[in-house]
């Protein structure tokens, strides 16, 4: 069994059934699932708001919530130390990845566009050291410029139309401090492979397009299909030293 299947099984059959019903409802109201629907909600803001509103506190209603950190992030954290680093979690959802970063010793700011998501994360982790904030990737607080040694994003880019990638790339790069790292983990597809979606798995070229404003792609792992766990990219970008 793949990792996705295993996780749903741990959460139980009832959770899986509620998740399936929620997905159906959410697909029905997602303008990006209809031809020509993109103009109605180009940044998918309304849809993300709708996800958390319709969930009414049930994590099964949030299609990306598994109530644990993403295994591909945990694996990455297990092979290095981030103790003492300033980390930013982009599009934090219900907070599990942000908590994993904090557990690993980083000082974490985590943000999401949707206030309901941020309130939910705070409620789930009342004693958390994570600073959860409501913010928009495309209009983030000025004081975050160059303020983070590690900027982490998981599955947010693949949930956004690719027309937003250039702006997203500049925004993500702007957060990275001298010598800092941007870590992007997303589903992967080959150039020319049917896009489907949303979510829209990224191509190698998409990933490479995030090397902007002084960031260099220093590692790109192509993590193959395993059971029902789909192919992923895990990409690390680094900024040179100040003045380098
Ligand atoms: C697909 S979910 C991924 C959540 C989480 N990173 C995870 O791994 O489960 C994308 C998240 O990004 C948030 N989001 C979407 N657009 C955003 C934006 N412009 N700024 C900040 N967060 C955004 C959504 O509300 C949602 O919680």
Short mmCIF file of C-alpha atoms and ligand atoms in Angstrom, two decimals, residues 43 45 48 52 64-65 70 89-93 97 111-114 117 135-138 153-156 159-160, ligand 1:
data_model
loop_
_atom_site.label_atom_id
_atom_site.label_comp_id
_atom_site.label_asym_id
_atom_site.label_seq_id
_atom_site.Cartn_x
_atom_site.Cartn_y
_atom_site.Cartn_z
CA UNK A 43 -5.94 33.11 -7.55
CA UNK A 45 -8.95 32.68 -3.14
CA UNK A 48 -9.70 28.13 -0.59
CA UNK A 52 -12.33 25.76 5.16
CA UNK A 64 -4.92 18.10 1.96
CA UNK A 65 -5.29 17.53 5.71
CA UNK A 70 4.10 15.38 5.27
CA UNK A 89 5.92 27.83 6.26
CA UNK A 90 3.96 29.06 3.25
CA UNK A 91 0.27 28.10 2.94
CA UNK A 92 0.37 26.30 6.28
CA UNK A 93 -3.18 24.93 6.28
CA UNK A 97 4.25 20.91 8.71
CA UNK A 111 0.94 31.69 7.28
CA UNK A 112 -2.15 31.05 5.25
CA UNK A 113 -4.45 33.20 3.18
CA UNK A 114 -7.51 31.85 4.94
CA UNK A 117 -7.27 27.85 8.55
CA UNK A 135 -1.14 36.63 5.10
CA UNK A 136 -1.16 36.49 1.32
CA UNK A 137 1.89 35.12 -0.49
CA UNK A 138 1.38 37.82 -3.13
CA UNK A 153 6.34 25.38 0.71
CA UNK A 154 4.41 22.10 0.31
CA UNK A 155 1.58 21.67 -2.22
CA UNK A 156 0.62 25.37 -2.41
CA UNK A 159 -2.79 24.37 -6.18
CA UNK A 160 -2.24 27.67 -8.04
C1 LIG B 1 -2.98 22.59 -1.06
S1 LIG B 1 -2.99 23.41 0.46
C2 LIG B 1 -1.49 22.83 1.21
C3 LIG B 1 -1.45 23.04 2.70
C4 LIG B 1 -0.18 22.55 3.41
N1 LIG B 1 1.00 23.24 2.95
C5 LIG B 1 -0.01 21.06 3.29
O1 LIG B 1 1.08 20.59 2.94
O2 LIG B 1 -0.96 20.34 3.57
C6 LIG B 1 -2.58 25.09 0.01
C7 LIG B 1 -2.76 26.08 1.15
O3 LIG B 1 -2.29 27.35 0.70
C8 LIG B 1 -3.21 28.35 1.08
N2 LIG B 1 -3.08 29.46 0.10
C9 LIG B 1 -3.58 29.53 -1.14
N3 LIG B 1 -3.25 30.69 -1.73
C10 LIG B 1 -2.49 31.36 -0.83
C11 LIG B 1 -1.85 32.64 -0.84
N4 LIG B 1 -1.95 33.45 -1.90
N5 LIG B 1 -1.17 33.02 0.26
C12 LIG B 1 -1.09 32.19 1.34
N6 LIG B 1 -1.68 30.99 1.41
C13 LIG B 1 -2.38 30.57 0.34
C14 LIG B 1 -4.55 27.67 1.07
O4 LIG B 1 -5.51 28.32 1.86
C15 LIG B 1 -4.20 26.28 1.58
O5 LIG B 1 -4.28 26.20 2.98
#
